[in-house]
Amino acid sequence: MFKIAPSMLSCDFSQFGQEIIRMDKAGADLIHLDVMDGHFVPNISFGASVIKSIKAYSDKTFDVHLMLQNPLDFIEDFAKAGADILTFNLEADSPVYETIAAIRSYGIRPALSIKPATCVRELYPYIGEVDMFLIMTVEPGFGGQSFMPQTLDKVRALRDKLLDGGFKADIEVDGGINLETIGSAAAAGANIFVSGSTIFAAQDAKAMIEKLRRAAQNARNSVVGGN
Ligand code: DX5
Ligand code: ZN
């Protein structure tokens, strides 16, 4: 039920393929790949050709997080590179419905993200249209930032909205997720957790992924038990 997605932004890029294998063996549920264009966010990471070259290293879901000003222009490239999920931002310049349709046309799962300052209600028109929502829990652009607890109201509101309508979309959180913060995100209703610096700084990535998953489960159980 709870899925952990290591963010490869914190890996050793000189060993990208081996790092993918390491995360796969460590029990990652998804491989989270942060694509940054230096426009939508003030940082540049890697693009479709890199993803294409590492795709063969794991059969896990490639969860590609596009932080691009014009995601629609690049859907074909990332589809051909092997993305399984393509997330783009509501605040980007591309038309949302058209971008969702382009992603689906390649048989890929579309997901929509919002930055910390964007109201969650702006996502509601797309409920039923995308398979996953990504609520950013830091300002996108860099790994290693501190979790913003105020973003959890959005997770709760979206969870309730999905439940009310009988929709089953995943809710992913990304940024500052560690053993201290994952519980609150799980209790709020998130079920997919991106974690970069915490997993890559750990001596034992497998143990850390297990601990994160358990912390999420325990927090959710105590919410359910408390009701
Ligand atoms: C930030 C990225 C995140 C980031 C998470 O823009 O989307 O995926 O790498 O890193 P941590 O877990 O270190 O905050
Ligand atoms: Zn990300």
Coordinates of C-alpha atoms and ligand atoms in Angstrom, one line a residue:
M1 CA 0.0 0.0 0.0
F2 CA 2.8 2.4 0.9
K3 CA 5.4 2.8 -1.8
I4 CA 8.9 4.3 -1.5
A5 CA 10.5 6.0 -4.5
P6 CA 14.2 6.8 -4.1
S7 CA 15.0 10.1 -5.9
M8 CA 18.1 9.4 -8.0
L9 CA 18.9 13.1 -7.9
S10 CA 21.0 12.2 -4.8
C11 CA 22.8 9.3 -6.4
D12 CA 26.4 9.1 -7.6
F13 CA 25.9 10.1 -11.3
S14 CA 29.3 8.6 -12.3
Q15 CA 27.7 5.2 -11.4
F16 CA 24.1 5.9 -12.5
G17 CA 23.4 2.4 -13.8
Q18 CA 24.8 0.7 -10.7
E19 CA 23.0 3.1 -8.4
I20 CA 19.7 2.1 -10.1
I21 CA 20.6 -1.6 -9.5
R22 CA 21.4 -0.8 -5.9
M23 CA 18.0 0.9 -5.3
D24 CA 16.2 -1.9 -7.1
K25 CA 17.8 -4.5 -4.8
A26 CA 17.2 -2.3 -1.8
G27 CA 13.5 -2.7 -2.3
A28 CA 12.5 0.5 -4.1
D29 CA 9.0 0.4 -5.3
L30 CA 9.5 3.0 -8.0
I31 CA 12.6 4.7 -9.4
H32 CA 12.1 8.5 -9.1
L33 CA 13.9 10.5 -11.8
D34 CA 14.0 14.3 -11.5
V35 CA 14.2 16.1 -14.8
M36 CA 15.0 19.9 -14.5
D37 CA 15.4 22.4 -17.3
G38 CA 16.9 25.4 -15.6
H39 CA 13.8 27.4 -16.4
F40 CA 10.9 26.0 -14.5
V41 CA 13.3 25.4 -11.6
P42 CA 16.7 27.0 -11.1
N43 CA 18.7 23.8 -11.6
I44 CA 19.5 21.4 -14.5
S45 CA 19.7 17.7 -14.0
F46 CA 19.4 15.2 -16.8
G47 CA 17.2 14.4 -19.8
A48 CA 15.6 11.7 -21.8
S49 CA 18.8 10.3 -23.3
V50 CA 20.1 9.6 -19.8
I51 CA 16.9 7.9 -18.8
K52 CA 17.0 5.8 -21.9
S53 CA 20.5 4.6 -21.1
I54 CA 19.6 3.6 -17.5
K55 CA 16.2 2.0 -18.3
A56 CA 17.7 -1.5 -18.8
Y57 CA 19.1 -1.5 -15.2
S58 CA 15.8 -2.1 -13.5
D59 CA 12.3 -3.4 -14.2
K60 CA 10.8 -1.2 -11.5
T61 CA 8.4 1.6 -12.4
F62 CA 10.2 4.6 -13.8
D63 CA 8.5 7.6 -12.1
V64 CA 9.7 10.5 -14.2
H65 CA 9.2 13.9 -12.5
L66 CA 9.3 16.6 -15.2
M67 CA 10.2 20.0 -13.9
L68 CA 10.0 21.6 -17.3
Q69 CA 8.5 24.9 -18.5
N70 CA 7.1 23.2 -21.6
P71 CA 6.5 19.5 -20.8
L72 CA 4.3 18.9 -23.8
D73 CA 7.2 19.4 -26.1
F74 CA 9.1 16.5 -24.6
I75 CA 6.5 13.8 -23.9
E76 CA 7.5 11.8 -26.9
D77 CA 11.2 11.8 -25.9
F78 CA 10.4 10.6 -22.4
A79 CA 7.9 8.1 -23.6
K80 CA 10.5 6.6 -25.9
A81 CA 13.1 6.7 -23.1
G82 CA 11.0 4.3 -21.0
A83 CA 9.0 6.4 -18.6
D84 CA 6.2 4.5 -16.9
I85 CA 4.7 7.5 -15.1
L86 CA 5.1 11.1 -16.4
T87 CA 4.5 13.9 -13.9
F88 CA 4.3 17.5 -14.9
N89 CA 3.4 20.7 -13.2
L90 CA 0.1 22.5 -13.3
E91 CA 2.1 25.8 -13.2
A92 CA 4.0 25.0 -16.4
D93 CA 3.1 26.6 -19.7
S94 CA 1.7 23.5 -21.5
P95 CA -2.1 23.0 -21.8
V96 CA -3.0 20.5 -19.2
Y97 CA -5.6 18.3 -21.0
E98 CA -3.5 18.2 -24.1
T99 CA -0.4 17.1 -22.1
I100 CA -2.4 14.4 -20.3
A101 CA -3.7 13.1 -23.6
A102 CA -0.2 13.1 -25.1
I103 CA 1.1 11.1 -22.2
R104 CA -1.8 8.6 -22.4
S105 CA -1.3 8.2 -26.1
Y106 CA 2.0 6.4 -25.4
G107 CA 0.3 4.1 -22.8
I108 CA 2.0 6.0 -19.9
R109 CA 0.4 7.0 -16.6
P110 CA 0.0 10.8 -16.4
A111 CA 0.4 12.6 -13.1
L112 CA 0.0 16.2 -12.1
S113 CA 2.0 18.2 -9.5
I114 CA 1.6 21.5 -7.7
K115 CA 4.3 23.6 -6.0
P116 CA 3.9 24.6 -2.3
A117 CA 2.3 28.0 -3.1
T118 CA -0.5 26.6 -5.4
C119 CA -3.9 25.9 -4.0
V120 CA -5.0 22.3 -4.0
R121 CA -8.4 23.2 -5.5
E122 CA -6.6 23.9 -8.8
L123 CA -6.1 20.1 -9.1
Y124 CA -9.7 19.2 -8.6
P125 CA -10.7 19.6 -12.3
Y126 CA -8.2 16.9 -13.2
I127 CA -9.5 14.3 -10.7
G128 CA -10.4 11.3 -12.8
E129 CA -8.1 12.5 -15.6
V130 CA -4.7 11.5 -14.1
D131 CA -3.5 8.4 -12.2
M132 CA -1.5 10.3 -9.6
F133 CA -1.1 13.7 -7.9
L134 CA 2.2 14.9 -6.6
I135 CA 2.0 17.4 -3.8
M136 CA 5.5 19.0 -3.6
T137 CA 6.5 19.2 0.1
V138 CA 9.5 21.5 -0.8
E139 CA 10.0 24.1 -3.5
P140 CA 11.0 22.0 -6.5
G141 CA 14.6 22.3 -7.8
F142 CA 17.0 20.7 -5.3
G143 CA 17.3 17.7 -3.0
G144 CA 18.2 18.0 0.6
Q145 CA 15.7 20.7 1.6
S146 CA 13.5 20.8 4.7
F147 CA 9.9 19.4 4.6
M148 CA 7.2 22.1 4.6
P149 CA 4.5 20.8 7.0
Q150 CA 1.9 23.3 5.8
T151 CA 1.7 21.4 2.5
L152 CA -0.1 18.5 4.4
D153 CA -3.4 20.4 4.5
K154 CA -3.4 20.0 0.7
V155 CA -2.8 16.2 1.0
R156 CA -5.7 15.9 3.4
A157 CA -8.0 17.9 1.3
L158 CA -7.1 16.0 -1.8
R159 CA -7.5 12.7 0.0
D160 CA -11.0 13.6 1.2
K161 CA -12.0 14.9 -2.3
L162 CA -10.8 11.6 -3.9
L163 CA -12.7 9.5 -1.3
D164 CA -15.9 11.6 -1.6
G165 CA -15.9 11.0 -5.4
G166 CA -14.9 7.3 -5.1
F167 CA -11.6 8.0 -7.1
K168 CA -8.5 5.9 -6.6
A169 CA -5.6 8.2 -7.7
D170 CA -2.3 7.9 -5.9
I171 CA -1.1 10.8 -3.8
E172 CA 2.7 11.2 -3.9
V173 CA 4.8 13.6 -1.7
D174 CA 8.2 14.7 -2.6
G175 CA 10.8 16.7 -0.7
G176 CA 12.3 16.4 2.8
I177 CA 10.8 13.0 3.4
N178 CA 12.6 11.2 6.2
L179 CA 11.9 9.1 9.3
E180 CA 10.6 12.2 11.1
T181 CA 8.3 13.5 8.4
I182 CA 7.0 10.5 6.6
G183 CA 4.5 9.6 9.3
S184 CA 2.7 12.9 9.1
A185 CA 2.5 12.6 5.3
A186 CA 1.1 9.1 5.5
A187 CA -1.4 10.1 8.2
A188 CA -2.6 12.9 5.9
G189 CA -3.3 10.5 3.1
A190 CA -0.2 10.2 0.9
N191 CA 0.7 6.7 -0.3
I192 CA 3.8 7.2 -2.4
F193 CA 6.9 8.8 -0.8
V194 CA 9.8 10.2 -2.7
S195 CA 13.0 10.3 -0.7
G196 CA 16.4 11.3 -2.0
S197 CA 19.0 12.5 0.5
T198 CA 17.7 10.3 3.4
I199 CA 18.0 7.1 1.4
F200 CA 21.3 7.9 -0.3
A201 CA 22.9 9.2 3.0
A202 CA 22.0 6.0 4.8
Q203 CA 24.7 3.3 5.4
D204 CA 22.2 0.7 4.5
A205 CA 19.7 1.8 1.9
K206 CA 17.6 -1.4 2.2
A207 CA 17.2 -0.9 5.9
M208 CA 16.3 2.8 5.4
I209 CA 13.6 2.0 2.8
E210 CA 12.1 -0.6 5.1
K211 CA 12.1 1.8 8.0
L212 CA 10.5 4.5 6.0
R213 CA 7.8 2.1 4.8
R214 CA 7.2 0.9 8.4
A215 CA 7.0 4.5 9.7
A216 CA 4.4 5.3 7.1
Q217 CA 2.4 2.2 7.9
N218 CA 2.6 2.8 11.7
A219 CA 1.4 6.4 11.3
R220 CA -1.5 5.3 9.2
N221 CA -2.4 2.5 11.6
S222 CA -2.5 4.9 14.5
V223 CA -4.8 7.3 12.6
V224 CA -7.1 4.4 11.7
G225 CA -6.9 3.1 15.3
G226 CA -7.6 6.5 16.7
N227 CA -10.8 7.0 14.7
Ligands
DX5_1 C1 13.1 18.2 -5.7 C2 12.9 16.9 -6.3 C3 13.0 15.8 -5.3 C4 14.2 15.7 -4.5 C5 13.9 15.0 -3.2 O1 12.8 19.2 -6.7 O2 11.7 16.8 -7.0 O3 12.6 14.5 -5.8 O4 15.3 15.1 -5.1 O5 15.1 15.0 -2.4 P1 15.1 15.0 -0.8 O6 14.4 13.7 -0.4 O7 16.5 15.1 -0.5 O8 14.3 16.2 -0.4
ZN2 ZN 11.0 14.7 -7.6

